[in-house]
JSON list of C-alpha atoms in Angstrom, two decimals:
[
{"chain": "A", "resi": 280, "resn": "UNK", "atom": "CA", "xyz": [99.97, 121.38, 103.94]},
{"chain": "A", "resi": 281, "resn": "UNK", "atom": "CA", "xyz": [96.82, 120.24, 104.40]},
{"chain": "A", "resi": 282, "resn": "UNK", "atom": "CA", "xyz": [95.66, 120.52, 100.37]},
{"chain": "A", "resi": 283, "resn": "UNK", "atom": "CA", "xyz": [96.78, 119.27, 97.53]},
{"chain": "A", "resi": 284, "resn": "UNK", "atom": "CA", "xyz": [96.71, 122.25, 94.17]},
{"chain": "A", "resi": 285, "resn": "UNK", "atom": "CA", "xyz": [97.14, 121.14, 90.55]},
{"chain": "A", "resi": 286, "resn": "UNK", "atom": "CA", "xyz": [100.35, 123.13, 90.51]},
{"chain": "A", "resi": 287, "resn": "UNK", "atom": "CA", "xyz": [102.11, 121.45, 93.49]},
{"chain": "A", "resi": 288, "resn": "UNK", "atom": "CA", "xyz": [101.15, 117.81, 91.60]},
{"chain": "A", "resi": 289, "resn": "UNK", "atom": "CA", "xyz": [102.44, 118.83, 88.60]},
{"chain": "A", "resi": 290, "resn": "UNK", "atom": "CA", "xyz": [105.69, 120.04, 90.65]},
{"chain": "A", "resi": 291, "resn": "UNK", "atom": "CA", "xyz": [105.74, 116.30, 92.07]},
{"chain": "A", "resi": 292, "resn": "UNK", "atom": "CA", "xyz": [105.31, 114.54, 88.62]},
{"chain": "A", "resi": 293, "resn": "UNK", "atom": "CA", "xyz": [107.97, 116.44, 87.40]},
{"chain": "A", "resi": 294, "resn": "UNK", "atom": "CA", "xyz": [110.64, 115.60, 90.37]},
{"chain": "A", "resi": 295, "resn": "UNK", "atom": "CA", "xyz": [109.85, 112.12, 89.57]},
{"chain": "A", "resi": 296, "resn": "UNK", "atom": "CA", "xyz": [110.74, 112.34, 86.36]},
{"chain": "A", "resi": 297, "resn": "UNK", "atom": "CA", "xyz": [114.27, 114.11, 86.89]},
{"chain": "A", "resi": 298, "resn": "UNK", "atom": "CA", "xyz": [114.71, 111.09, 89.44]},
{"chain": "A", "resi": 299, "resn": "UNK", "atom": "CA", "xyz": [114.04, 108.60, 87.00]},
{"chain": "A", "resi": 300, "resn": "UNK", "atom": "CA", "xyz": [115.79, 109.85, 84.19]},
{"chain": "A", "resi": 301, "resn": "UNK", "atom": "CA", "xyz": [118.70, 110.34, 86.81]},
{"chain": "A", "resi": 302, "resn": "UNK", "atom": "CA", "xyz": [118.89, 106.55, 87.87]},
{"chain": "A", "resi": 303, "resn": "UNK", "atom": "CA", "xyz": [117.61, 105.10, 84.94]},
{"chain": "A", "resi": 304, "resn": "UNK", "atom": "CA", "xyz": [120.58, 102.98, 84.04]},
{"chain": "A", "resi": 305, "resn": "UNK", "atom": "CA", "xyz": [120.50, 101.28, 87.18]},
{"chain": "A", "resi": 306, "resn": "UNK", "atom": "CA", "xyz": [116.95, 100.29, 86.78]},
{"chain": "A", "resi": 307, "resn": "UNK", "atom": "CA", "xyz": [117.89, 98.58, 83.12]},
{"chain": "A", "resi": 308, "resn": "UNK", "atom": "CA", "xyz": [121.43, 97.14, 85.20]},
{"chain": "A", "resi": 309, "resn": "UNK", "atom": "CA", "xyz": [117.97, 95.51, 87.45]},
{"chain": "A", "resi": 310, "resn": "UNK", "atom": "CA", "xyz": [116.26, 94.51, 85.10]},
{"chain": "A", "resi": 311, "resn": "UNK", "atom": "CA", "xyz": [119.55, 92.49, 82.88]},
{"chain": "A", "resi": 312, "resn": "UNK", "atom": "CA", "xyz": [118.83, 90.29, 85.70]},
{"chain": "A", "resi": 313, "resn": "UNK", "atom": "CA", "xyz": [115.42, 89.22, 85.30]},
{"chain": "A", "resi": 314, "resn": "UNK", "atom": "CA", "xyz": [113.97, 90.64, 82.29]},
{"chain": "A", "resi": 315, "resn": "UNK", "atom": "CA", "xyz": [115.33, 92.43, 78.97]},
{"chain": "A", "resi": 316, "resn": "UNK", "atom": "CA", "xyz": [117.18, 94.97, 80.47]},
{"chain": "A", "resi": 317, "resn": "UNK", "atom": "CA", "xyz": [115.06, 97.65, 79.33]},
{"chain": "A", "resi": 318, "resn": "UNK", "atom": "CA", "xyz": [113.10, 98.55, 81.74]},
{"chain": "A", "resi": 319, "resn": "UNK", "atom": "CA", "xyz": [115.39, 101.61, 82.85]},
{"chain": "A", "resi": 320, "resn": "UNK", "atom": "CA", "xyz": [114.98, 103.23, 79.39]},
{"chain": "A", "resi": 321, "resn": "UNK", "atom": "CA", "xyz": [111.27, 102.71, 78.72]},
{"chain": "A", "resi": 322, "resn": "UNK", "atom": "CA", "xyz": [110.30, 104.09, 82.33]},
{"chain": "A", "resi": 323, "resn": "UNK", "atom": "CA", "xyz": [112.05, 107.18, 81.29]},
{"chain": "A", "resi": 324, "resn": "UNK", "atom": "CA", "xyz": [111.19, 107.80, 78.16]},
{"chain": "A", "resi": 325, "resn": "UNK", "atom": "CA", "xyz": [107.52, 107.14, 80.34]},
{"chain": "A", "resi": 326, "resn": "UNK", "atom": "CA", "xyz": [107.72, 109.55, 82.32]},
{"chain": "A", "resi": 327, "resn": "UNK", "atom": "CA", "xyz": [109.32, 112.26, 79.53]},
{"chain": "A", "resi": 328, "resn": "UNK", "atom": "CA", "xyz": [105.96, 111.70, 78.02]},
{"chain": "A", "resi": 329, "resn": "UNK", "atom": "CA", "xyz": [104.09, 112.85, 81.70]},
{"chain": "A", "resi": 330, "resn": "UNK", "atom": "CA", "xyz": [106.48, 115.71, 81.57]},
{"chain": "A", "resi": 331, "resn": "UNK", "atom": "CA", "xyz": [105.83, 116.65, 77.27]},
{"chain": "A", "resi": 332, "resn": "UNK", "atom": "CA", "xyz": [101.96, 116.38, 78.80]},
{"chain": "A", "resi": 333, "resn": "UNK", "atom": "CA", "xyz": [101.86, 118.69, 81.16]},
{"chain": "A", "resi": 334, "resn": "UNK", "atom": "CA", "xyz": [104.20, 121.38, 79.37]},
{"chain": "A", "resi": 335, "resn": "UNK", "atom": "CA", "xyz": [101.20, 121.03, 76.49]},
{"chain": "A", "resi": 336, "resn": "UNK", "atom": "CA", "xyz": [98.13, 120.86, 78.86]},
{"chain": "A", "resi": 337, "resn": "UNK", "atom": "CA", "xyz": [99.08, 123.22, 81.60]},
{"chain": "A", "resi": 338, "resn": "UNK", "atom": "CA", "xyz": [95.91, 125.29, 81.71]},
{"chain": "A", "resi": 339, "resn": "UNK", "atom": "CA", "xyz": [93.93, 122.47, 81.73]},
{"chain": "A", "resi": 340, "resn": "UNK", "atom": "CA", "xyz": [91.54, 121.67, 84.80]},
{"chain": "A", "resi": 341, "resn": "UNK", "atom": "CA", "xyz": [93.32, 119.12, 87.27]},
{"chain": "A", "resi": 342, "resn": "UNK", "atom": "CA", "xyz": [91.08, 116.10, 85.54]},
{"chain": "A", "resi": 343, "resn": "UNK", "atom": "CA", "xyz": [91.74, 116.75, 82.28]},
{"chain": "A", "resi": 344, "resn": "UNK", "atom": "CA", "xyz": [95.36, 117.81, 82.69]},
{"chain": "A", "resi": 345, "resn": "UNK", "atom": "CA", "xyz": [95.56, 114.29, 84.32]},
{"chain": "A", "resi": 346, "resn": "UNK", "atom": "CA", "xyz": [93.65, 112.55, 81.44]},
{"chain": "A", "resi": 347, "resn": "UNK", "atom": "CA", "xyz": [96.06, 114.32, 78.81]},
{"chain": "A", "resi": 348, "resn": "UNK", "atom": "CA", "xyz": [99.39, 112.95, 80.57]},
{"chain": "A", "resi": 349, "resn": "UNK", "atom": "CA", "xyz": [97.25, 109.41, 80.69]},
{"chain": "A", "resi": 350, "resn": "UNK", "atom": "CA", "xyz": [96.93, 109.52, 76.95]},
{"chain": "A", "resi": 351, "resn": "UNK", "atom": "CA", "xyz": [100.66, 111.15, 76.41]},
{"chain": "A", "resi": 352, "resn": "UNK", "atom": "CA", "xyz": [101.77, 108.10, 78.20]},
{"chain": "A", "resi": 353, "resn": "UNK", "atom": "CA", "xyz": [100.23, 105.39, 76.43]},
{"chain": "A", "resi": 354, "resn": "UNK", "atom": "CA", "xyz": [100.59, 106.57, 72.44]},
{"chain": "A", "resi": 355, "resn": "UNK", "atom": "CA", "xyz": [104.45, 106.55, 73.81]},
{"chain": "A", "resi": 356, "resn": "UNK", "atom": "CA", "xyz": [106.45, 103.36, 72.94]},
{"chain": "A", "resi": 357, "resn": "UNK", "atom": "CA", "xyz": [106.95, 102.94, 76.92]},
{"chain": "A", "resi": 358, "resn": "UNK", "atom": "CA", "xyz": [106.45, 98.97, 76.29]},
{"chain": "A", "resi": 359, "resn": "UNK", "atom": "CA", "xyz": [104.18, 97.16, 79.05]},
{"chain": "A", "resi": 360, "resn": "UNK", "atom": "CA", "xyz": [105.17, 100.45, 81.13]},
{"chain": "A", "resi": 361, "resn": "UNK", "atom": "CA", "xyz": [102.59, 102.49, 78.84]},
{"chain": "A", "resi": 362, "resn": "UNK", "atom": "CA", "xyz": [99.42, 100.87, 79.59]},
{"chain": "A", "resi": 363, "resn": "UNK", "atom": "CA", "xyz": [100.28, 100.20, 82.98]},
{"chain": "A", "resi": 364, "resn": "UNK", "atom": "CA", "xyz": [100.82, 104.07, 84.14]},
{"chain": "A", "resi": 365, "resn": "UNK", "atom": "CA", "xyz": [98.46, 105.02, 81.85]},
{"chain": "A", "resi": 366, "resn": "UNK", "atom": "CA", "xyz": [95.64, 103.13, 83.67]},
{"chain": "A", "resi": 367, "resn": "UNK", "atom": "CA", "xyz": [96.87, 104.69, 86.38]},
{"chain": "A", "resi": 368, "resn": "UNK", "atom": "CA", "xyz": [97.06, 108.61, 85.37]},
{"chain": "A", "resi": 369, "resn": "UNK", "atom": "CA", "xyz": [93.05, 107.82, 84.28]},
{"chain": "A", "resi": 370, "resn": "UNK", "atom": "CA", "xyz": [92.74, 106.21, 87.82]},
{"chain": "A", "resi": 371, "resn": "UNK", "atom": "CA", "xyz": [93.71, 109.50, 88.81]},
{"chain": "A", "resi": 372, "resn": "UNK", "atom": "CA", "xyz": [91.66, 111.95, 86.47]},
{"chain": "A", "resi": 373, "resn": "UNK", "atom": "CA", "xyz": [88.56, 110.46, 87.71]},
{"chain": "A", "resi": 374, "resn": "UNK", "atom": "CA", "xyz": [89.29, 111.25, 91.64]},
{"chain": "A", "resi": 375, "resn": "UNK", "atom": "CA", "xyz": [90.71, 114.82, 90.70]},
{"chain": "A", "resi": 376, "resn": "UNK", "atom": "CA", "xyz": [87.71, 116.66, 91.57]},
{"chain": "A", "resi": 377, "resn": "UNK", "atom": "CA", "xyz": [88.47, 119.92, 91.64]},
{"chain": "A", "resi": 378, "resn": "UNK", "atom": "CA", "xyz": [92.22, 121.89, 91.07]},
{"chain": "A", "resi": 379, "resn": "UNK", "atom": "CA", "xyz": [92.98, 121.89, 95.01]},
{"chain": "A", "resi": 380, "resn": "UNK", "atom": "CA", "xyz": [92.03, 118.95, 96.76]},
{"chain": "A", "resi": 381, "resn": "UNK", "atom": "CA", "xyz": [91.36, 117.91, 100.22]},
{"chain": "A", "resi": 382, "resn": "UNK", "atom": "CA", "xyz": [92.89, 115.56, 102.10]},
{"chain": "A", "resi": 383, "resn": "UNK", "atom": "CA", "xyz": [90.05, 113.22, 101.80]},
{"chain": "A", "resi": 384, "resn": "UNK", "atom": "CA", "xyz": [89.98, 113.73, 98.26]},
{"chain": "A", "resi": 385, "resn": "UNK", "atom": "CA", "xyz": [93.45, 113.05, 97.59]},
{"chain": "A", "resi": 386, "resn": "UNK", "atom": "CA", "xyz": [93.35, 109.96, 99.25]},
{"chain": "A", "resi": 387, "resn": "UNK", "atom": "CA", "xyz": [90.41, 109.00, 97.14]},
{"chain": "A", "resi": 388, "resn": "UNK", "atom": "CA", "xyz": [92.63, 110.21, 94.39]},
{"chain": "A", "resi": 389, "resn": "UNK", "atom": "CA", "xyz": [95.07, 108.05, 94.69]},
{"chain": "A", "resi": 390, "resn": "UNK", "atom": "CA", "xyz": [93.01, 104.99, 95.57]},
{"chain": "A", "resi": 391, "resn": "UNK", "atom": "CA", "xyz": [90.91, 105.15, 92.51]},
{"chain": "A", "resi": 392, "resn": "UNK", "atom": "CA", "xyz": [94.55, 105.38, 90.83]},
{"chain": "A", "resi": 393, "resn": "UNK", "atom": "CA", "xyz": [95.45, 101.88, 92.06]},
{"chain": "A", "resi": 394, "resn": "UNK", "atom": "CA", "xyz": [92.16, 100.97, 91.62]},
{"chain": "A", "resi": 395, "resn": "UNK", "atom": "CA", "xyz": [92.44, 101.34, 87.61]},
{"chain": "A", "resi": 396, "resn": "UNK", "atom": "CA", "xyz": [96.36, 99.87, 87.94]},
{"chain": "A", "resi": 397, "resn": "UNK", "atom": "CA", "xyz": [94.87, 96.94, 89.53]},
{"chain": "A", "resi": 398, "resn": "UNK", "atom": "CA", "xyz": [92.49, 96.26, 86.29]},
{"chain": "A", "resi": 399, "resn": "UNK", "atom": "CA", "xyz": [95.16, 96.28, 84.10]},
{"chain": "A", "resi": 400, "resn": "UNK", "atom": "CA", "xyz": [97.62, 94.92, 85.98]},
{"chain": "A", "resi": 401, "resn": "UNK", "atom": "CA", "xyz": [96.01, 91.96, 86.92]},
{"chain": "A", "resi": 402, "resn": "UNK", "atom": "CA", "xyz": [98.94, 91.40, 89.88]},
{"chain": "A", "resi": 403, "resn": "UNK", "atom": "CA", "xyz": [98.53, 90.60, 93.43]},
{"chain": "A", "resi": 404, "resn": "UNK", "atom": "CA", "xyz": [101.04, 91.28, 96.33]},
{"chain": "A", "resi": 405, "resn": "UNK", "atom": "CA", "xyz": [104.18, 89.47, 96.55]},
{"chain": "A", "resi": 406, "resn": "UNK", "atom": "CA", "xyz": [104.03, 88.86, 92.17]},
{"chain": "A", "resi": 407, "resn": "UNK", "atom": "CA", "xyz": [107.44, 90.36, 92.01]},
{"chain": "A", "resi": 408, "resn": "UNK", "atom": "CA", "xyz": [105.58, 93.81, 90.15]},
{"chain": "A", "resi": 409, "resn": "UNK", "atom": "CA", "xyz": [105.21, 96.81, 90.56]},
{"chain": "A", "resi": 410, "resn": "UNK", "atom": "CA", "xyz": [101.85, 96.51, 92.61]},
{"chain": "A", "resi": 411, "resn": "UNK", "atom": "CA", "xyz": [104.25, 95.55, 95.25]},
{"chain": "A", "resi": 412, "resn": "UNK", "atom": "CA", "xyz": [105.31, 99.19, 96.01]},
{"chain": "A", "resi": 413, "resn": "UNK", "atom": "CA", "xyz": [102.23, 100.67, 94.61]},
{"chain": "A", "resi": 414, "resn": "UNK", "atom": "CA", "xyz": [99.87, 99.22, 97.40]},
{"chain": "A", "resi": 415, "resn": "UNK", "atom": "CA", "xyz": [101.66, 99.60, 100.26]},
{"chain": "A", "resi": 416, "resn": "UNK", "atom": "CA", "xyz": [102.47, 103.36, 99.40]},
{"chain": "A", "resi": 417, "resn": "UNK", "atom": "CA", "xyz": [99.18, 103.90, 98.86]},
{"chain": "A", "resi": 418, "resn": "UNK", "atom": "CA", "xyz": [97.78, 101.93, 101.74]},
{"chain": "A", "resi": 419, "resn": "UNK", "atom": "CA", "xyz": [100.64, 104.04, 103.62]},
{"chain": "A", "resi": 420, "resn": "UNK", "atom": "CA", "xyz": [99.06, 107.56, 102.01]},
{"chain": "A", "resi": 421, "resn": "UNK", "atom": "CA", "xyz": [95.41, 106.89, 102.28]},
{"chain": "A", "resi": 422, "resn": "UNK", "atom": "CA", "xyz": [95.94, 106.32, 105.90]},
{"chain": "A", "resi": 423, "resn": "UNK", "atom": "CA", "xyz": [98.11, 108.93, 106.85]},
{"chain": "A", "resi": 424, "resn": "UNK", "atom": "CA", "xyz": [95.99, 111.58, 105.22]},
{"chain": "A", "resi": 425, "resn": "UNK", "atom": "CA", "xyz": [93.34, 110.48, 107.33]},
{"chain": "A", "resi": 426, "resn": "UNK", "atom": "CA", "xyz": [94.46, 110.55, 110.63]},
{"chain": "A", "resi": 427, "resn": "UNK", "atom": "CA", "xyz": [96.53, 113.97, 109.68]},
{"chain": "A", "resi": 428, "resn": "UNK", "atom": "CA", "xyz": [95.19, 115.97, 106.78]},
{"chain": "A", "resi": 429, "resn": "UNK", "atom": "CA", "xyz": [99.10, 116.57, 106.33]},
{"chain": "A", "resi": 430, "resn": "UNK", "atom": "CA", "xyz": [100.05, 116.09, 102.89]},
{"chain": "A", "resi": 431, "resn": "UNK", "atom": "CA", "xyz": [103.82, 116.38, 102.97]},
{"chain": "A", "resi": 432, "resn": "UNK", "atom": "CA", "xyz": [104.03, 113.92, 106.01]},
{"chain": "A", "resi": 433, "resn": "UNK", "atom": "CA", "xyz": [101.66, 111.55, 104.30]},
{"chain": "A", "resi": 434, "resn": "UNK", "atom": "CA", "xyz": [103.78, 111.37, 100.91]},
{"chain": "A", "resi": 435, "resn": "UNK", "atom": "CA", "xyz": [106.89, 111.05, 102.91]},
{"chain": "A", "resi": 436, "resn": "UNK", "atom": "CA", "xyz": [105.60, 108.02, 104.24]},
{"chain": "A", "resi": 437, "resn": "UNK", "atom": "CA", "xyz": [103.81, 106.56, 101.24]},
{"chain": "A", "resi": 438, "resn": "UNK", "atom": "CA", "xyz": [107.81, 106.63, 99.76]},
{"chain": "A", "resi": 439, "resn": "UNK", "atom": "CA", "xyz": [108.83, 104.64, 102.42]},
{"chain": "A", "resi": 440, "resn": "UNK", "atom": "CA", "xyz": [106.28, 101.99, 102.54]},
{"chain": "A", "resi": 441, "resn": "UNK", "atom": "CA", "xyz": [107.12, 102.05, 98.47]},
{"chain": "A", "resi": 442, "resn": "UNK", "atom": "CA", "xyz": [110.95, 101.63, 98.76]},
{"chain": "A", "resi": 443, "resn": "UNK", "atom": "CA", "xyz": [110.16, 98.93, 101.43]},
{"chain": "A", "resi": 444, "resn": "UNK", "atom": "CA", "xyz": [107.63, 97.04, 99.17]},
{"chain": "A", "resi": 445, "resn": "UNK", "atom": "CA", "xyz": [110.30, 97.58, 96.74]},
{"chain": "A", "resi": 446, "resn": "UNK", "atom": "CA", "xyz": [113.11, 96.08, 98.70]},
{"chain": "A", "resi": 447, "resn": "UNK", "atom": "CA", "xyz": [110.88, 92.81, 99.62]},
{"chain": "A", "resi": 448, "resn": "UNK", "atom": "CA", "xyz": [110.38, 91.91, 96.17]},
{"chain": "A", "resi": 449, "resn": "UNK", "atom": "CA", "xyz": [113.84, 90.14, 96.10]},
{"chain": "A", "resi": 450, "resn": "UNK", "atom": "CA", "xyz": [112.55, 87.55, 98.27]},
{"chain": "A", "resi": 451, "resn": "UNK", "atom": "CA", "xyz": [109.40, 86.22, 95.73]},
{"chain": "A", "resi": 452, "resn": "UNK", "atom": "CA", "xyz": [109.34, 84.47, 93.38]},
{"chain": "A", "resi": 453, "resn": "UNK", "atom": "CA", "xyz": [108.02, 86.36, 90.07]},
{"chain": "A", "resi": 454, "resn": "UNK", "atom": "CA", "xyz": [104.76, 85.92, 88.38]},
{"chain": "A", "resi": 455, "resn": "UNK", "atom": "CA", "xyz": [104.65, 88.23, 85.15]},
{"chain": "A", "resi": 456, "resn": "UNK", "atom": "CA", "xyz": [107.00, 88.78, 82.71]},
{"chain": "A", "resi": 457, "resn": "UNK", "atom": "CA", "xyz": [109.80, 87.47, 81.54]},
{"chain": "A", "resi": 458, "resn": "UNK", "atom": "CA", "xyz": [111.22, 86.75, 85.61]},
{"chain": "A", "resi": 459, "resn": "UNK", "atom": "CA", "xyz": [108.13, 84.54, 85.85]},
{"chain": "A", "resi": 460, "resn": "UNK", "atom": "CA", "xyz": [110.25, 81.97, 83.58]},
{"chain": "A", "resi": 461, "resn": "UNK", "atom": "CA", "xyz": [112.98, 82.13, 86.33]},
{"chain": "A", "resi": 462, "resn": "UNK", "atom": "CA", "xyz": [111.35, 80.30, 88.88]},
{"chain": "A", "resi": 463, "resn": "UNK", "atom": "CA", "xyz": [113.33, 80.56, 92.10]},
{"chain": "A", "resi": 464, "resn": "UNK", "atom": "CA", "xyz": [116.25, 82.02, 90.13]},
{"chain": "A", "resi": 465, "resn": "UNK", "atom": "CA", "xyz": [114.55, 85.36, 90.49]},
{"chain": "A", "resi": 466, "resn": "UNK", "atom": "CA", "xyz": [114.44, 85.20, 94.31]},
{"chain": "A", "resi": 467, "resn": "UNK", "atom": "CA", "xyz": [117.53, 87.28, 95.04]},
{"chain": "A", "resi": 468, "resn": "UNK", "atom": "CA", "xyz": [116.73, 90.15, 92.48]},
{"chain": "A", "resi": 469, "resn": "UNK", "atom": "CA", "xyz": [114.64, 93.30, 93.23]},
{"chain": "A", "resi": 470, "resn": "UNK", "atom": "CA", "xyz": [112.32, 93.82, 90.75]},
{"chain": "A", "resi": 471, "resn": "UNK", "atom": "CA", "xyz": [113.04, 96.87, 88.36]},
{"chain": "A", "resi": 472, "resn": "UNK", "atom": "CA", "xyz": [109.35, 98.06, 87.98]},
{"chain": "A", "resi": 473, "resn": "UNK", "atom": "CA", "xyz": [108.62, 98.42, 91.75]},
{"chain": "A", "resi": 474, "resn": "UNK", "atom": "CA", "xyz": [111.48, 100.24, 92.12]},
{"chain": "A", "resi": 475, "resn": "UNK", "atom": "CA", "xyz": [110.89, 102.19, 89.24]},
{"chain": "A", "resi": 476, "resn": "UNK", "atom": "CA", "xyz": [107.87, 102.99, 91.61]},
{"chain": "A", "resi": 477, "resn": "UNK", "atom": "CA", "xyz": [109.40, 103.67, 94.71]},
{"chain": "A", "resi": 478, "resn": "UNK", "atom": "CA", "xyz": [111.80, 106.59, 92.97]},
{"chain": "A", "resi": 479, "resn": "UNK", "atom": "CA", "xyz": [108.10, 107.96, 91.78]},
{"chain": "A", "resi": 480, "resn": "UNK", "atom": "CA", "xyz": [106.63, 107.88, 95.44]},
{"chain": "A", "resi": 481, "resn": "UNK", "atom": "CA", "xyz": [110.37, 109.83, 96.30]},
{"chain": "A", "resi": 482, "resn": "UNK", "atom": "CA", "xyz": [109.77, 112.61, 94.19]},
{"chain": "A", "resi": 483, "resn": "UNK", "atom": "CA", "xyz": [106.02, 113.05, 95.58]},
{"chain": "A", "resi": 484, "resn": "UNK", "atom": "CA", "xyz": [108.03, 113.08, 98.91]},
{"chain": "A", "resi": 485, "resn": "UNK", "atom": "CA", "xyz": [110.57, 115.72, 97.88]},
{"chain": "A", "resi": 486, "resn": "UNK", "atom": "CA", "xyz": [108.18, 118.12, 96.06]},
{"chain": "A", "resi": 487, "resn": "UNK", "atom": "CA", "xyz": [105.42, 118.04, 98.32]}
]
């Protein structure tokens, strides 16, 4: 596959959400380590509000279908989760430039998605966040897609790089959020919100 169509996106957003409402309980039993354990319930009730989005906005251009789940995802009481994926679905909007998209454009998509992450994030690798499986997946993407043009191949990948970055995050110490008050008491625990991400790179993977 060698483009990316509004329809086969919204078919990936949506497999991410059945994998997150799936293994959502684990991601709170992750997050009872570290944090509030929470995290499993607000990242689904998240990405319920992508899914409520694009059943309401379906014959919406790619940009402003994108822009609509943005929104849907930040009015919903998704705690720091909302603003966070938010920023990123409008990181998105703004690289969807047409309904089917190149290869070059959807790594530019997904670039100017971490891009607007990054603002509101404010985290740097190896912070124990969820930057720590967004970068490398999209590092992972971005450079597949260029050397390629194969879409499914490059997503597969990106989910790897994500469940690794994922994975590594037991070994730092944390630097937002609650964890951050652990110290080196956190080392030891994944954290929930990277993960959260790498089961949202998997469903790219599978629906692509």
């Amino acid at each position: 596959m060698t483009t990316l169509t509004k329809g086969k996106f919204v078919q990936m957003l949506r497999t991410s959400a059945d994998i997150i409402k799936e293994r959502h309980q684990l991601l709170s039993e992750l997050d009872s380590a570290t944090g509030d354990g929470d995290h499993g319930v607000t990242i689904n009730r998240t990405m319920q509000a992508v899914v409520k989005a694009l059943d309401e906005n379906a014959d919406k251009p790619f940009a402003e279908l994108l822009k609509a789940v943005a929104m849907g995802v930040m009015m919903c009481d998704g705690g720091s989760t909302s603003p966070l994926l938010g920023s990123y679905f409008l990181g998105l909007a703004s690289g969807a430039v047409a309904d089917t998209l190149t290869a070059t454009q959807t790594a530019a998509m997904f670039e100017a998605g971490l891009a607007n992450f990054r603002k509101t994030s404010k985290a740097d690798l190896g912070d124990k966040t969820m930057v720590d499986a967004f970068d490398p997946a999209t590092e992972a993407l971005v450079r597949a897609l260029g050397e390629t043009e194969n879409h499914h191949a490059a997503f597969e990948l990106a989910a790897a790089k994500a469940k690794e970055g994922a994975e590594k995050t037991s070994e730092y110490v944390a630097k937002f959020g609650r964890a951050r008050t652990m110290g080196e008491r956190a080392i030891g625990h994944l954290d929930p919100g990277a993960k959260s991400i790498s089961y949202i790179f998997e469903g790219f993977s599978k629906a692509c």
